[in-house]
Amino acid sequence: KAGVTQTPRYLIKTRGQQVTLSCSPISGHRSVSWYQQTPGQGLQFLFEYFSETQRNKGNFPGRFSGRQFSNSRSEMNVSTLELGDSALYLCASRYSSGGPYNEQFFGPGTRLTVL
Amino acid sequence: AQSVTQLDSQVPVFEEAPVELRCNYSSSVSVYLFWYVQYPNQGLQLLLKYLSGSTLVKGINGFEAEFNKSQTSFHLRKPSVHISDTAEYFCAVKVQGAQKLVFGQGTRLTINP
């Protein structure tokens, strides 16, 4: 079974631009979560989608948004990029949204650099 | 709110030596506990998890962790490390009923030959 895939793996943008990152979950998984990883703040939860609905949202500004499609693929969008948005963005999928028994599987991440 | 503290940002050890990576958490409600490993240029991989039951949890690659409720700790141990264990290790908690994982800042484990 293929793992979680994220595209692109690396991205360079300039301040003020917007960016869209894509995540394809493991086949059969319906929940997709996004995390931001930076050296200063560590790993922080952005949001989770399940069956095309946002189930939970972290403490990020409205410039960060996401969506999920009917095939469970998810995208996250960051508008008006700032230097501080430079980070590794990780996507994780699992079979369902609730409960600890279904493990989250992480993708390799998209490394975003904002110049 | 929940928080996780990994007491060591870096841990250097010699190959075949034992290692302990420390993790303390803060929560007013019951939590589930996890350890993840991140190899260079890769995502996170689950090493082990504590949900309930026995406080000693065994994971992959020879790692184990012990849940200590009174000390709110979940330290990760391995009796003999290999060069291939060089990676960053993250402790995380999940509140029962919540959706998200709260991670510690990570511990970089470096194995010296």
mmCIF file of C-alpha atoms in Angstrom, chain B:
data_model
loop_
_atom_site.group_PDB
_atom_site.id
_atom_site.type_symbol
_atom_site.label_atom_id
_atom_site.label_comp_id
_atom_site.label_asym_id
_atom_site.label_seq_id
_atom_site.Cartn_x
_atom_site.Cartn_y
_atom_site.Cartn_z
ATOM 1 C CA ALA B 1 -4.134 23.151 27.703
ATOM 2 C CA GLN B 2 -1.707 20.329 27.247
ATOM 3 C CA SER B 3 2.029 20.734 26.902
ATOM 4 C CA VAL B 4 4.991 18.444 26.347
ATOM 5 C CA THR B 5 8.546 19.063 27.495
ATOM 6 C CA GLN B 6 11.451 17.128 26.135
ATOM 7 C CA LEU B 7 14.182 17.825 28.591
ATOM 8 C CA ASP B 8 17.140 17.376 26.264
ATOM 9 C CA SER B 9 17.425 19.051 22.876
ATOM 10 C CA GLN B 10 20.446 16.935 21.948
ATOM 11 C CA VAL B 11 21.721 13.596 23.242
ATOM 12 C CA PRO B 12 25.061 12.238 22.007
ATOM 13 C CA VAL B 13 25.861 8.616 22.825
ATOM 14 C CA PHE B 14 28.335 5.996 21.694
ATOM 15 C CA GLU B 15 27.245 3.079 19.572
ATOM 16 C CA GLU B 16 26.000 0.086 21.597
ATOM 17 C CA ALA B 17 25.492 2.267 24.691
ATOM 18 C CA PRO B 18 22.077 2.588 26.334
ATOM 19 C CA VAL B 19 20.051 5.749 25.878
ATOM 20 C CA GLU B 20 17.110 7.446 27.578
ATOM 21 C CA LEU B 21 15.229 10.347 26.025
ATOM 22 C CA ARG B 22 13.140 12.179 28.569
ATOM 23 C CA CYS B 23 9.610 13.457 28.125
ATOM 24 C CA ASN B 24 7.292 15.131 30.617
ATOM 25 C CA TYR B 25 3.770 16.270 29.913
ATOM 26 C CA SER B 26 1.212 18.523 31.498
ATOM 27 C CA SER B 27 -2.511 17.869 31.286
ATOM 28 C CA SER B 28 -5.491 18.121 33.583
ATOM 29 C CA VAL B 29 -7.270 15.314 31.755
ATOM 30 C CA SER B 30 -6.332 11.833 30.635
ATOM 31 C CA VAL B 31 -4.070 11.646 27.631
ATOM 32 C CA TYR B 32 -2.648 9.176 25.198
ATOM 33 C CA LEU B 33 1.139 9.291 24.719
ATOM 34 C CA PHE B 34 3.280 8.730 21.660
ATOM 35 C CA TRP B 35 6.889 8.703 20.520
ATOM 36 C CA TYR B 36 7.715 9.455 16.895
ATOM 37 C CA VAL B 37 11.051 9.338 15.051
ATOM 38 C CA GLN B 38 12.042 11.588 12.166
ATOM 39 C CA TYR B 39 14.963 10.610 9.973
ATOM 40 C CA PRO B 40 16.632 13.310 7.834
ATOM 41 C CA ASN B 41 14.397 14.569 5.031
ATOM 42 C CA GLN B 42 11.558 12.291 6.036
ATOM 43 C CA GLY B 43 8.241 12.539 7.798
ATOM 44 C CA LEU B 44 7.417 11.157 11.225
ATOM 45 C CA GLN B 45 7.207 7.454 11.982
ATOM 46 C CA LEU B 46 5.421 6.090 15.033
ATOM 47 C CA LEU B 47 7.779 4.266 17.404
ATOM 48 C CA LEU B 48 5.295 3.357 20.122
ATOM 49 C CA LYS B 49 2.203 4.539 21.957
ATOM 50 C CA TYR B 50 0.583 4.277 25.362
ATOM 51 C CA LEU B 51 -3.201 4.146 25.370
ATOM 52 C CA SER B 52 -3.990 2.187 28.521
ATOM 53 C CA GLY B 53 -2.998 -0.945 30.411
ATOM 54 C CA SER B 54 0.605 -1.910 31.049
ATOM 55 C CA THR B 55 2.758 1.121 31.714
ATOM 56 C CA LEU B 56 5.746 -0.429 29.915
ATOM 57 C CA VAL B 57 5.257 -0.147 26.182
ATOM 58 C CA LYS B 58 7.443 -1.835 23.597
ATOM 59 C CA GLY B 59 7.849 -0.357 20.155
ATOM 60 C CA ILE B 60 9.711 -0.871 16.929
ATOM 61 C CA ASN B 61 13.490 -0.959 16.479
ATOM 62 C CA GLY B 62 14.066 -2.155 20.059
ATOM 63 C CA PHE B 63 12.692 0.972 21.747
ATOM 64 C CA GLU B 64 10.482 0.930 24.826
ATOM 65 C CA ALA B 65 8.896 3.591 27.032
ATOM 66 C CA GLU B 66 7.429 3.672 30.495
ATOM 67 C CA PHE B 67 4.389 5.724 31.453
ATOM 68 C CA ASN B 68 4.630 7.173 34.939
ATOM 69 C CA LYS B 69 1.388 8.897 35.870
ATOM 70 C CA SER B 70 2.578 10.310 39.192
ATOM 71 C CA GLN B 71 5.588 11.938 37.553
ATOM 72 C CA THR B 72 3.696 12.717 34.325
ATOM 73 C CA SER B 73 6.561 11.253 32.348
ATOM 74 C CA PHE B 74 6.940 9.004 29.335
ATOM 75 C CA HIS B 75 10.667 8.412 28.872
ATOM 76 C CA LEU B 76 11.970 6.512 25.863
ATOM 77 C CA ARG B 77 14.742 3.942 26.268
ATOM 78 C CA LYS B 78 16.879 1.610 24.210
ATOM 79 C CA PRO B 79 19.433 -0.727 25.817
ATOM 80 C CA SER B 80 21.905 -0.609 22.924
ATOM 81 C CA VAL B 81 21.836 1.970 20.123
ATOM 82 C CA HIS B 82 23.055 1.682 16.542
ATOM 83 C CA ILE B 83 24.321 4.256 14.095
ATOM 84 C CA SER B 84 21.012 3.903 12.260
ATOM 85 C CA ASP B 85 19.169 5.301 15.303
ATOM 86 C CA THR B 86 20.564 8.752 14.547
ATOM 87 C CA ALA B 87 17.439 10.866 14.131
ATOM 88 C CA GLU B 88 15.170 13.344 15.859
ATOM 89 C CA TYR B 89 12.682 11.954 18.344
ATOM 90 C CA PHE B 90 9.386 13.590 19.264
ATOM 91 C CA CYS B 91 7.167 12.916 22.229
ATOM 92 C CA ALA B 92 3.487 13.765 21.742
ATOM 93 C CA VAL B 93 0.235 13.710 23.682
ATOM 94 C CA LYS B 94 -3.351 13.493 22.570
ATOM 95 C CA VAL B 95 -6.223 14.351 24.852
ATOM 96 C CA GLN B 96 -8.920 11.712 24.946
ATOM 97 C CA GLY B 97 -11.655 12.843 22.569
ATOM 98 C CA ALA B 98 -9.513 15.463 20.852
ATOM 99 C CA GLN B 99 -8.290 15.338 17.290
ATOM 100 C CA LYS B 100 -4.807 16.811 17.395
ATOM 101 C CA LEU B 101 -1.398 15.747 18.625
ATOM 102 C CA VAL B 102 0.622 18.151 20.783
ATOM 103 C CA PHE B 103 4.332 17.638 20.246
ATOM 104 C CA GLY B 104 7.418 18.333 22.287
ATOM 105 C CA GLN B 105 10.293 20.275 20.770
ATOM 106 C CA GLY B 106 12.202 17.156 19.837
ATOM 107 C CA THR B 107 15.456 15.511 20.905
ATOM 108 C CA ARG B 108 18.238 15.022 18.398
ATOM 109 C CA LEU B 109 19.933 11.698 19.044
ATOM 110 C CA THR B 110 23.469 11.437 17.680
ATOM 111 C CA ILE B 111 25.289 8.122 17.727
ATOM 112 C CA ASN B 112 29.065 8.221 17.703
ATOM 113 C CA PRO B 113 31.077 5.178 16.576
#
